[in-house]
């Protein structure tokens, strides 16, 4: 990993960030990352300090479902993985068209995937701060690294698009079969509780260190399998958008139809295989992926088709350094900086204004940091 100054050349193959010809992708990535970096706290603070019904409702939507079910906030993480998949036909496809070998591209993809796993471990535990038994090895970055890596390898080596769709369907059906048919000692087959699922059992057997929820890790081993499907959905969307000789309206129609079909099929499947983010169930892949497709469709229509772009800059600054700001939260005390700069001003306002203002100041400091890097043409390359 290195910080580099981005020139006008094509972005590195393994980097799912800036793709200039598809502004909606960088904007949507930045929009997604805005909530990850703390944007949802605005609604939580408003709900707590004012008691307004609409604020309470929105704050609830920006929380994860305890187990089965789905809220908008459950889409934040899979959307990021989906967008990494969308960039694949642009980055890898352009390199293949230039004559780069698949083996060379595969090495870069694998290196990036494993590096993200390593960064995820460091993000969770720091450097040499804990004994292995106390470390958590599952991570958001690890899930993005491994699932994105396998999705990209499928794109590289499975050249027929119909075969890729077949692999996608096979992954979801295989995962369903594993969870419903393979018995777990003491719980039997088909148990989808945190303690009794095959996902948690595999994590307890094979994952070193500690699990995030003691008996289960939401970024564990077995649930990486369906996450590959999330990455592949992004690959399918990117392939549609990269089609040559196809009108934008036709591309948009394909994305919308695919998104609606995924959401509907996912909720139908929910009847026998619940939508569950912790288990990353096949039905969850479809529901979260469907909404990701629909959000991409909306951003593509507004930005790339209607050319309404002035509002995008705020999110592009975030989206072009999304992994950097995620990692920086562990190293830089943005909250302390925001308090130092703005607390004196906020002190003159009422408690609700102070609380919301503190969150806005915190986000402003983060954005200012990213803007400085943007102006310097400096982006984190993984």
mmCIF file of C-alpha atoms in Angstrom:
data_model
loop_
_atom_site.group_PDB
_atom_site.id
_atom_site.type_symbol
_atom_site.label_atom_id
_atom_site.label_comp_id
_atom_site.label_asym_id
_atom_site.label_seq_id
_atom_site.Cartn_x
_atom_site.Cartn_y
_atom_site.Cartn_z
ATOM 1 C CA UNK A 1 0.000 0.000 0.000
ATOM 2 C CA UNK A 2 1.254 3.456 -0.737
ATOM 3 C CA UNK A 3 0.096 7.032 -1.052
ATOM 4 C CA UNK A 4 0.548 8.166 -4.612
ATOM 5 C CA UNK A 5 -0.154 11.136 -6.768
ATOM 6 C CA UNK A 6 -2.698 10.140 -9.391
ATOM 7 C CA UNK A 7 -1.846 11.180 -12.916
ATOM 8 C CA UNK A 8 -4.097 11.141 -15.934
ATOM 9 C CA UNK A 9 -3.305 7.487 -16.554
ATOM 10 C CA UNK A 10 -5.776 4.650 -16.014
ATOM 11 C CA UNK A 11 -6.273 3.730 -12.329
ATOM 12 C CA UNK A 12 -4.461 0.699 -10.958
ATOM 13 C CA UNK A 13 -6.186 -2.562 -11.761
ATOM 14 C CA UNK A 14 -6.885 -3.600 -8.203
ATOM 15 C CA UNK A 15 -8.012 -0.206 -6.953
ATOM 16 C CA UNK A 16 -11.807 0.187 -6.877
ATOM 17 C CA UNK A 17 -11.548 3.947 -6.878
ATOM 18 C CA UNK A 18 -11.417 6.704 -9.227
ATOM 19 C CA UNK A 19 -12.975 5.784 -12.572
ATOM 20 C CA UNK A 20 -13.351 9.076 -14.379
ATOM 21 C CA UNK A 21 -15.762 8.006 -17.067
ATOM 22 C CA UNK A 22 -18.434 6.967 -14.592
ATOM 23 C CA UNK A 23 -18.908 9.878 -12.208
ATOM 24 C CA UNK A 24 -21.962 8.279 -10.626
ATOM 25 C CA UNK A 25 -19.796 5.449 -9.267
ATOM 26 C CA UNK A 26 -17.433 7.724 -7.335
ATOM 27 C CA UNK A 27 -20.375 9.800 -6.124
ATOM 28 C CA UNK A 28 -22.332 6.801 -4.882
ATOM 29 C CA UNK A 29 -19.225 5.383 -3.199
ATOM 30 C CA UNK A 30 -18.748 8.712 -1.428
ATOM 31 C CA UNK A 31 -22.429 8.846 -0.486
ATOM 32 C CA UNK A 32 -22.128 5.365 0.993
ATOM 33 C CA UNK A 33 -18.923 6.201 2.842
ATOM 34 C CA UNK A 34 -20.466 9.385 4.271
ATOM 35 C CA UNK A 35 -22.733 7.255 6.457
ATOM 36 C CA UNK A 36 -19.904 4.893 7.414
ATOM 37 C CA UNK A 37 -17.735 7.800 8.535
ATOM 38 C CA UNK A 38 -20.400 9.095 10.911
ATOM 39 C CA UNK A 39 -23.196 10.761 8.937
ATOM 40 C CA UNK A 40 -25.880 8.623 10.577
ATOM 41 C CA UNK A 41 -25.024 10.135 13.967
ATOM 42 C CA UNK A 42 -26.864 13.309 12.950
ATOM 43 C CA UNK A 43 -30.178 11.459 13.130
ATOM 44 C CA UNK A 44 -29.291 9.637 16.349
ATOM 45 C CA UNK A 45 -28.359 12.894 18.073
ATOM 46 C CA UNK A 46 -31.484 14.638 16.796
ATOM 47 C CA UNK A 47 -33.661 11.784 18.026
ATOM 48 C CA UNK A 48 -32.017 11.808 21.450
ATOM 49 C CA UNK A 49 -32.028 15.565 22.025
ATOM 50 C CA UNK A 50 -35.358 16.559 20.450
ATOM 51 C CA UNK A 51 -37.637 13.516 20.615
ATOM 52 C CA UNK A 52 -39.054 14.455 17.204
ATOM 53 C CA UNK A 53 -40.967 11.533 15.694
ATOM 54 C CA UNK A 54 -39.396 11.836 12.258
ATOM 55 C CA UNK A 55 -35.901 11.954 13.762
ATOM 56 C CA UNK A 56 -36.616 8.848 15.851
ATOM 57 C CA UNK A 57 -37.894 7.055 12.758
ATOM 58 C CA UNK A 58 -34.814 7.949 10.688
ATOM 59 C CA UNK A 59 -32.474 7.109 13.549
ATOM 60 C CA UNK A 60 -34.077 3.675 13.725
ATOM 61 C CA UNK A 61 -33.514 3.185 9.999
ATOM 62 C CA UNK A 62 -29.830 3.908 10.576
ATOM 63 C CA UNK A 63 -29.386 0.944 12.896
ATOM 64 C CA UNK A 64 -28.802 -2.703 12.049
ATOM 65 C CA UNK A 65 -31.510 -5.296 12.491
ATOM 66 C CA UNK A 66 -30.667 -7.525 15.462
ATOM 67 C CA UNK A 67 -30.946 -10.742 13.447
ATOM 68 C CA UNK A 68 -33.515 -11.446 10.712
ATOM 69 C CA UNK A 69 -34.889 -8.566 8.649
ATOM 70 C CA UNK A 70 -33.607 -5.563 6.755
ATOM 71 C CA UNK A 71 -33.217 -1.825 7.270
ATOM 72 C CA UNK A 72 -31.538 0.711 4.950
ATOM 73 C CA UNK A 73 -28.445 0.772 7.175
ATOM 74 C CA UNK A 74 -27.967 -2.955 6.514
ATOM 75 C CA UNK A 75 -27.249 -2.026 2.886
ATOM 76 C CA UNK A 76 -24.293 0.264 3.647
ATOM 77 C CA UNK A 77 -21.614 -2.434 3.819
ATOM 78 C CA UNK A 78 -22.829 -4.627 0.912
ATOM 79 C CA UNK A 79 -23.229 -1.503 -1.224
ATOM 80 C CA UNK A 80 -19.510 -0.768 -0.821
ATOM 81 C CA UNK A 81 -18.617 -4.321 -1.871
ATOM 82 C CA UNK A 82 -21.093 -4.099 -4.749
ATOM 83 C CA UNK A 83 -19.450 -0.886 -5.991
ATOM 84 C CA UNK A 84 -16.035 -2.544 -5.920
ATOM 85 C CA UNK A 85 -17.564 -5.090 -8.278
ATOM 86 C CA UNK A 86 -18.976 -2.365 -10.550
ATOM 87 C CA UNK A 87 -15.471 -0.987 -11.103
ATOM 88 C CA UNK A 88 -14.117 -4.388 -12.175
ATOM 89 C CA UNK A 89 -15.195 -4.392 -15.865
ATOM 90 C CA UNK A 90 -13.654 -0.929 -16.219
ATOM 91 C CA UNK A 91 -10.320 -1.610 -14.534
ATOM 92 C CA UNK A 92 -9.749 -5.248 -15.471
ATOM 93 C CA UNK A 93 -11.642 -5.046 -18.753
ATOM 94 C CA UNK A 94 -9.557 -2.134 -20.010
ATOM 95 C CA UNK A 95 -6.324 -3.918 -19.083
ATOM 96 C CA UNK A 96 -7.417 -7.089 -20.850
ATOM 97 C CA UNK A 97 -8.284 -5.044 -23.927
ATOM 98 C CA UNK A 98 -4.753 -3.604 -23.896
ATOM 99 C CA UNK A 99 -3.293 -7.105 -23.937
ATOM 100 C CA UNK A 100 -2.279 -7.583 -20.308
ATOM 101 C CA UNK A 101 -2.127 -11.238 -19.343
ATOM 102 C CA UNK A 102 -4.747 -12.760 -17.076
ATOM 103 C CA UNK A 103 -2.094 -14.300 -14.849
ATOM 104 C CA UNK A 104 -0.453 -10.925 -14.224
ATOM 105 C CA UNK A 105 -3.805 -9.293 -13.449
ATOM 106 C CA UNK A 106 -4.747 -12.209 -11.193
ATOM 107 C CA UNK A 107 -1.557 -11.746 -9.168
ATOM 108 C CA UNK A 108 -2.427 -8.089 -8.619
ATOM 109 C CA UNK A 109 -5.995 -8.949 -7.660
ATOM 110 C CA UNK A 110 -4.857 -11.600 -5.168
ATOM 111 C CA UNK A 111 -2.197 -9.299 -3.711
ATOM 112 C CA UNK A 112 -4.753 -6.560 -3.171
ATOM 113 C CA UNK A 113 -7.247 -8.960 -1.618
ATOM 114 C CA UNK A 114 -4.737 -10.337 0.863
ATOM 115 C CA UNK A 115 -3.459 -6.842 1.657
ATOM 116 C CA UNK A 116 -6.988 -5.754 2.560
ATOM 117 C CA UNK A 117 -7.257 -8.781 4.855
ATOM 118 C CA UNK A 118 -4.032 -7.697 6.560
ATOM 119 C CA UNK A 119 -5.229 -4.099 6.861
ATOM 120 C CA UNK A 120 -8.476 -5.345 8.381
ATOM 121 C CA UNK A 121 -6.569 -7.291 11.031
ATOM 122 C CA UNK A 122 -4.465 -4.231 11.837
ATOM 123 C CA UNK A 123 -7.596 -2.058 11.926
ATOM 124 C CA UNK A 124 -9.162 -4.380 14.509
ATOM 125 C CA UNK A 125 -6.131 -5.012 16.671
ATOM 126 C CA UNK A 126 -3.332 -2.536 16.008
ATOM 127 C CA UNK A 127 0.251 -3.703 15.527
ATOM 128 C CA UNK A 128 1.463 -6.391 17.935
ATOM 129 C CA UNK A 129 -0.849 -5.073 20.676
ATOM 130 C CA UNK A 130 -2.509 -8.374 21.601
ATOM 131 C CA UNK A 131 -1.780 -12.084 21.798
ATOM 132 C CA UNK A 132 -3.273 -14.078 18.923
ATOM 133 C CA UNK A 133 -5.954 -15.572 21.163
ATOM 134 C CA UNK A 134 -7.363 -12.091 21.816
ATOM 135 C CA UNK A 135 -7.171 -10.800 18.237
ATOM 136 C CA UNK A 136 -10.136 -10.563 15.910
ATOM 137 C CA UNK A 137 -9.276 -11.724 12.396
ATOM 138 C CA UNK A 138 -12.639 -11.172 10.691
ATOM 139 C CA UNK A 139 -13.120 -7.619 9.411
ATOM 140 C CA UNK A 140 -15.009 -5.398 7.008
ATOM 141 C CA UNK A 141 -11.866 -4.837 4.954
ATOM 142 C CA UNK A 142 -11.146 -8.563 4.988
ATOM 143 C CA UNK A 143 -14.638 -9.312 3.680
ATOM 144 C CA UNK A 144 -14.211 -6.721 0.914
ATOM 145 C CA UNK A 145 -10.751 -8.072 0.109
ATOM 146 C CA UNK A 146 -11.653 -11.760 -0.123
ATOM 147 C CA UNK A 147 -15.119 -11.485 -1.666
ATOM 148 C CA UNK A 148 -13.973 -8.827 -4.124
ATOM 149 C CA UNK A 149 -10.890 -10.870 -4.989
ATOM 150 C CA UNK A 150 -12.872 -14.001 -5.873
ATOM 151 C CA UNK A 151 -15.455 -11.985 -7.823
ATOM 152 C CA UNK A 152 -12.655 -10.395 -9.845
ATOM 153 C CA UNK A 153 -10.990 -13.756 -10.475
ATOM 154 C CA UNK A 154 -14.301 -15.112 -11.751
ATOM 155 C CA UNK A 155 -14.508 -12.101 -14.073
ATOM 156 C CA UNK A 156 -10.963 -12.763 -15.302
ATOM 157 C CA UNK A 157 -11.198 -16.488 -15.948
ATOM 158 C CA UNK A 158 -14.882 -17.062 -16.745
ATOM 159 C CA UNK A 159 -15.277 -15.240 -20.033
ATOM 160 C CA UNK A 160 -18.853 -16.187 -20.905
ATOM 161 C CA UNK A 161 -21.297 -13.888 -19.160
ATOM 162 C CA UNK A 162 -23.939 -16.602 -18.944
ATOM 163 C CA UNK A 163 -21.478 -18.801 -17.067
ATOM 164 C CA UNK A 164 -20.835 -15.993 -14.566
ATOM 165 C CA UNK A 165 -24.550 -15.740 -13.887
ATOM 166 C CA UNK A 166 -24.593 -19.510 -13.439
ATOM 167 C CA UNK A 167 -21.793 -19.279 -10.873
ATOM 168 C CA UNK A 168 -23.693 -16.521 -9.058
ATOM 169 C CA UNK A 169 -26.839 -18.646 -8.849
ATOM 170 C CA UNK A 170 -24.790 -21.693 -7.867
ATOM 171 C CA UNK A 171 -23.116 -19.834 -4.995
ATOM 172 C CA UNK A 172 -26.449 -18.688 -3.563
ATOM 173 C CA UNK A 173 -28.062 -22.119 -3.911
ATOM 174 C CA UNK A 174 -25.014 -23.913 -2.486
ATOM 175 C CA UNK A 175 -24.946 -21.626 0.549
ATOM 176 C CA UNK A 176 -28.663 -22.214 1.111
ATOM 177 C CA UNK A 177 -28.136 -25.968 0.902
ATOM 178 C CA UNK A 178 -25.188 -25.890 3.312
ATOM 179 C CA UNK A 179 -27.029 -23.928 5.974
ATOM 180 C CA UNK A 180 -30.246 -25.931 5.691
ATOM 181 C CA UNK A 181 -28.907 -29.465 5.205
ATOM 182 C CA UNK A 182 -25.570 -29.762 7.037
ATOM 183 C CA UNK A 183 -26.163 -30.638 10.713
ATOM 184 C CA UNK A 184 -24.438 -28.750 13.526
ATOM 185 C CA UNK A 185 -23.617 -30.837 16.621
ATOM 186 C CA UNK A 186 -26.198 -30.132 19.306
ATOM 187 C CA UNK A 187 -28.450 -28.122 17.005
ATOM 188 C CA UNK A 188 -29.110 -30.237 13.916
ATOM 189 C CA UNK A 189 -29.560 -29.011 10.360
ATOM 190 C CA UNK A 190 -31.367 -25.856 9.291
ATOM 191 C CA UNK A 191 -30.833 -23.969 12.552
ATOM 192 C CA UNK A 192 -30.354 -20.287 11.692
ATOM 193 C CA UNK A 193 -29.794 -18.913 15.188
ATOM 194 C CA UNK A 194 -26.539 -17.235 16.120
ATOM 195 C CA UNK A 195 -25.431 -20.200 18.241
ATOM 196 C CA UNK A 196 -26.804 -23.009 16.093
ATOM 197 C CA UNK A 197 -26.055 -21.966 12.526
ATOM 198 C CA UNK A 198 -23.432 -23.688 10.439
ATOM 199 C CA UNK A 199 -21.838 -20.247 9.901
ATOM 200 C CA UNK A 200 -21.091 -19.787 13.591
ATOM 201 C CA UNK A 201 -20.018 -23.417 13.971
ATOM 202 C CA UNK A 202 -17.452 -23.091 11.160
ATOM 203 C CA UNK A 203 -16.169 -19.858 12.686
ATOM 204 C CA UNK A 204 -15.765 -21.474 16.095
ATOM 205 C CA UNK A 205 -13.936 -24.432 14.575
ATOM 206 C CA UNK A 206 -11.571 -22.733 12.184
ATOM 207 C CA UNK A 207 -11.215 -19.004 12.870
ATOM 208 C CA UNK A 208 -8.255 -18.138 15.102
ATOM 209 C CA UNK A 209 -8.528 -15.554 17.846
ATOM 210 C CA UNK A 210 -11.836 -14.229 19.122
ATOM 211 C CA UNK A 211 -15.135 -13.879 17.299
ATOM 212 C CA UNK A 212 -16.924 -10.539 17.237
ATOM 213 C CA UNK A 213 -20.045 -11.988 18.880
ATOM 214 C CA UNK A 214 -18.251 -14.716 20.842
ATOM 215 C CA UNK A 215 -20.077 -17.603 19.114
ATOM 216 C CA UNK A 216 -20.310 -15.990 15.692
ATOM 217 C CA UNK A 217 -18.500 -13.451 13.526
ATOM 218 C CA UNK A 218 -20.507 -11.461 10.938
ATOM 219 C CA UNK A 219 -17.350 -11.267 8.792
ATOM 220 C CA UNK A 220 -16.408 -14.890 9.311
ATOM 221 C CA UNK A 221 -15.236 -17.629 6.967
ATOM 222 C CA UNK A 222 -18.266 -19.407 5.546
ATOM 223 C CA UNK A 223 -20.323 -16.231 5.051
ATOM 224 C CA UNK A 224 -17.596 -14.972 2.713
ATOM 225 C CA UNK A 225 -19.015 -17.386 0.116
ATOM 226 C CA UNK A 226 -22.320 -15.541 -0.496
ATOM 227 C CA UNK A 227 -20.500 -12.188 -0.226
ATOM 228 C CA UNK A 228 -18.777 -13.186 -3.470
ATOM 229 C CA UNK A 229 -22.277 -13.052 -4.947
ATOM 230 C CA UNK A 230 -22.592 -9.436 -3.808
ATOM 231 C CA UNK A 231 -19.366 -8.608 -5.619
ATOM 232 C CA UNK A 232 -20.569 -10.461 -8.727
ATOM 233 C CA UNK A 233 -23.787 -8.440 -8.803
ATOM 234 C CA UNK A 234 -21.576 -5.372 -9.015
ATOM 235 C CA UNK A 235 -19.602 -6.994 -11.836
ATOM 236 C CA UNK A 236 -22.862 -7.615 -13.711
ATOM 237 C CA UNK A 237 -23.879 -3.972 -13.254
ATOM 238 C CA UNK A 238 -20.472 -2.722 -14.413
ATOM 239 C CA UNK A 239 -20.646 -4.981 -17.463
ATOM 240 C CA UNK A 240 -24.023 -3.495 -18.382
ATOM 241 C CA UNK A 241 -22.759 0.063 -17.989
ATOM 242 C CA UNK A 242 -19.606 -0.608 -20.012
ATOM 243 C CA UNK A 243 -21.488 -1.941 -23.032
ATOM 244 C CA UNK A 244 -20.522 -0.174 -26.237
ATOM 245 C CA UNK A 245 -23.131 0.803 -28.780
ATOM 246 C CA UNK A 246 -25.982 0.576 -26.271
ATOM 247 C CA UNK A 247 -28.032 3.656 -25.393
ATOM 248 C CA UNK A 248 -27.917 4.942 -21.825
ATOM 249 C CA UNK A 249 -31.674 4.532 -21.489
ATOM 250 C CA UNK A 250 -31.372 0.839 -22.337
ATOM 251 C CA UNK A 251 -28.563 0.372 -19.802
ATOM 252 C CA UNK A 252 -30.661 2.101 -17.159
ATOM 253 C CA UNK A 253 -33.632 -0.117 -17.938
ATOM 254 C CA UNK A 254 -31.515 -3.249 -17.548
ATOM 255 C CA UNK A 255 -30.175 -2.068 -14.179
ATOM 256 C CA UNK A 256 -33.626 -1.176 -12.849
ATOM 257 C CA UNK A 257 -35.197 -4.442 -13.993
ATOM 258 C CA UNK A 258 -32.355 -6.438 -12.458
ATOM 259 C CA UNK A 259 -32.644 -4.482 -9.212
ATOM 260 C CA UNK A 260 -36.398 -4.953 -8.907
ATOM 261 C CA UNK A 261 -36.097 -8.651 -9.760
ATOM 262 C CA UNK A 262 -33.438 -9.157 -7.066
ATOM 263 C CA UNK A 263 -35.454 -7.379 -4.368
ATOM 264 C CA UNK A 264 -38.628 -9.318 -5.184
ATOM 265 C CA UNK A 265 -36.862 -12.670 -5.421
ATOM 266 C CA UNK A 266 -34.978 -11.990 -2.203
ATOM 267 C CA UNK A 267 -38.156 -11.311 -0.229
ATOM 268 C CA UNK A 268 -39.842 -14.369 -1.739
ATOM 269 C CA UNK A 269 -36.846 -16.472 -0.688
ATOM 270 C CA UNK A 270 -37.085 -14.865 2.768
ATOM 271 C CA UNK A 271 -40.105 -17.081 3.459
ATOM 272 C CA UNK A 272 -37.866 -20.153 3.707
ATOM 273 C CA UNK A 273 -34.404 -18.574 4.045
ATOM 274 C CA UNK A 274 -34.606 -15.362 6.094
ATOM 275 C CA UNK A 275 -32.954 -12.141 5.031
ATOM 276 C CA UNK A 276 -30.091 -11.897 7.530
ATOM 277 C CA UNK A 277 -27.033 -9.646 7.285
ATOM 278 C CA UNK A 278 -25.086 -11.434 10.051
ATOM 279 C CA UNK A 279 -25.316 -14.720 8.156
ATOM 280 C CA UNK A 280 -25.166 -12.917 4.780
ATOM 281 C CA UNK A 281 -27.905 -15.247 3.593
ATOM 282 C CA UNK A 282 -28.607 -15.729 -0.092
ATOM 283 C CA UNK A 283 -31.872 -13.822 0.294
ATOM 284 C CA UNK A 284 -29.920 -10.963 1.899
ATOM 285 C CA UNK A 285 -27.524 -10.923 -1.081
ATOM 286 C CA UNK A 286 -30.503 -10.439 -3.392
ATOM 287 C CA UNK A 287 -32.312 -7.807 -1.310
ATOM 288 C CA UNK A 288 -29.204 -5.742 -0.531
ATOM 289 C CA UNK A 289 -27.900 -6.233 -4.068
ATOM 290 C CA UNK A 290 -31.239 -5.250 -5.559
ATOM 291 C CA UNK A 291 -31.309 -1.997 -3.615
ATOM 292 C CA UNK A 292 -27.676 -1.381 -4.565
ATOM 293 C CA UNK A 293 -28.616 -1.772 -8.229
ATOM 294 C CA UNK A 294 -31.518 0.639 -7.825
ATOM 295 C CA UNK A 295 -29.349 3.234 -6.068
ATOM 296 C CA UNK A 296 -26.726 2.950 -8.798
ATOM 297 C CA UNK A 297 -29.501 3.349 -11.371
ATOM 298 C CA UNK A 298 -30.729 6.525 -9.681
ATOM 299 C CA UNK A 299 -27.254 8.056 -9.455
ATOM 300 C CA UNK A 300 -26.464 7.033 -13.043
ATOM 301 C CA UNK A 301 -29.681 8.633 -14.300
ATOM 302 C CA UNK A 302 -29.184 11.897 -12.395
ATOM 303 C CA UNK A 303 -25.439 12.316 -12.943
ATOM 304 C CA UNK A 304 -24.436 10.575 -16.153
ATOM 305 C CA UNK A 305 -27.681 10.867 -18.091
ATOM 306 C CA UNK A 306 -29.255 14.128 -16.877
ATOM 307 C CA UNK A 307 -25.821 15.699 -16.300
ATOM 308 C CA UNK A 308 -26.869 17.175 -12.926
ATOM 309 C CA UNK A 309 -23.447 17.207 -11.311
ATOM 310 C CA UNK A 310 -22.819 20.255 -9.157
ATOM 311 C CA UNK A 311 -23.919 18.494 -5.970
ATOM 312 C CA UNK A 312 -21.606 15.534 -6.538
ATOM 313 C CA UNK A 313 -18.308 17.163 -5.535
ATOM 314 C CA UNK A 314 -18.885 16.769 -1.786
ATOM 315 C CA UNK A 315 -19.284 12.997 -2.163
ATOM 316 C CA UNK A 316 -16.589 12.563 -4.832
ATOM 317 C CA UNK A 317 -13.985 13.928 -2.423
ATOM 318 C CA UNK A 318 -15.015 11.175 0.011
ATOM 319 C CA UNK A 319 -15.426 8.439 -2.578
ATOM 320 C CA UNK A 320 -11.968 8.862 -4.094
ATOM 321 C CA UNK A 321 -10.280 8.179 -0.742
ATOM 322 C CA UNK A 322 -12.861 5.941 0.902
ATOM 323 C CA UNK A 323 -10.502 3.283 2.277
ATOM 324 C CA UNK A 324 -8.104 5.926 3.532
ATOM 325 C CA UNK A 325 -10.733 7.699 5.651
ATOM 326 C CA UNK A 326 -11.926 4.354 6.981
ATOM 327 C CA UNK A 327 -8.418 3.507 8.163
ATOM 328 C CA UNK A 328 -7.610 7.041 9.320
ATOM 329 C CA UNK A 329 -10.341 6.909 11.956
ATOM 330 C CA UNK A 330 -8.138 4.482 13.896
ATOM 331 C CA UNK A 331 -5.100 6.739 13.748
ATOM 332 C CA UNK A 332 -6.268 10.375 13.702
ATOM 333 C CA UNK A 333 -8.416 11.848 16.478
ATOM 334 C CA UNK A 334 -10.842 13.822 14.312
ATOM 335 C CA UNK A 335 -13.207 14.298 17.243
ATOM 336 C CA UNK A 336 -10.526 16.039 19.305
ATOM 337 C CA UNK A 337 -9.698 18.321 16.370
ATOM 338 C CA UNK A 338 -13.370 19.202 15.841
ATOM 339 C CA UNK A 339 -13.766 19.945 19.559
ATOM 340 C CA UNK A 340 -10.659 22.147 19.522
ATOM 341 C CA UNK A 341 -11.814 24.142 16.494
ATOM 342 C CA UNK A 342 -15.554 24.483 17.056
ATOM 343 C CA UNK A 343 -16.414 23.897 20.701
ATOM 344 C CA UNK A 344 -16.041 27.567 21.615
ATOM 345 C CA UNK A 345 -18.577 28.589 18.980
ATOM 346 C CA UNK A 346 -21.039 25.800 19.768
ATOM 347 C CA UNK A 347 -20.986 26.723 23.453
ATOM 348 C CA UNK A 348 -23.283 29.703 22.768
ATOM 349 C CA UNK A 349 -26.131 27.552 21.386
ATOM 350 C CA UNK A 350 -28.789 25.329 22.930
ATOM 351 C CA UNK A 351 -28.074 21.696 23.806
ATOM 352 C CA UNK A 352 -29.667 20.172 20.668
ATOM 353 C CA UNK A 353 -27.774 22.612 18.443
ATOM 354 C CA UNK A 354 -24.533 21.844 20.281
ATOM 355 C CA UNK A 355 -25.052 18.099 19.892
ATOM 356 C CA UNK A 356 -25.869 18.249 16.187
ATOM 357 C CA UNK A 357 -23.201 20.893 15.620
ATOM 358 C CA UNK A 358 -20.579 18.647 17.194
ATOM 359 C CA UNK A 359 -21.398 15.885 14.694
ATOM 360 C CA UNK A 360 -21.383 18.329 11.772
ATOM 361 C CA UNK A 361 -18.028 19.720 12.947
ATOM 362 C CA UNK A 362 -16.634 16.190 13.250
ATOM 363 C CA UNK A 363 -17.719 15.398 9.689
ATOM 364 C CA UNK A 364 -16.422 18.753 8.439
ATOM 365 C CA UNK A 365 -12.953 18.052 9.837
ATOM 366 C CA UNK A 366 -12.914 14.648 8.133
ATOM 367 C CA UNK A 367 -14.083 16.108 4.853
ATOM 368 C CA UNK A 368 -11.544 18.918 5.101
ATOM 369 C CA UNK A 369 -8.799 16.335 5.557
ATOM 370 C CA UNK A 370 -9.972 14.485 2.452
ATOM 371 C CA UNK A 371 -10.320 17.732 0.500
ATOM 372 C CA UNK A 372 -6.711 18.619 1.292
ATOM 373 C CA UNK A 373 -5.598 15.253 -0.105
ATOM 374 C CA UNK A 374 -7.887 15.696 -3.116
ATOM 375 C CA UNK A 375 -6.382 19.085 -3.942
ATOM 376 C CA UNK A 376 -2.922 17.533 -3.660
ATOM 377 C CA UNK A 377 -4.000 14.749 -6.058
ATOM 378 C CA UNK A 378 -3.070 12.236 -3.375
ATOM 379 C CA UNK A 379 -5.065 9.044 -3.046
ATOM 380 C CA UNK A 380 -4.483 5.866 -1.099
ATOM 381 C CA UNK A 381 -3.622 3.065 -3.489
ATOM 382 C CA UNK A 382 -4.177 -0.497 -2.308
#
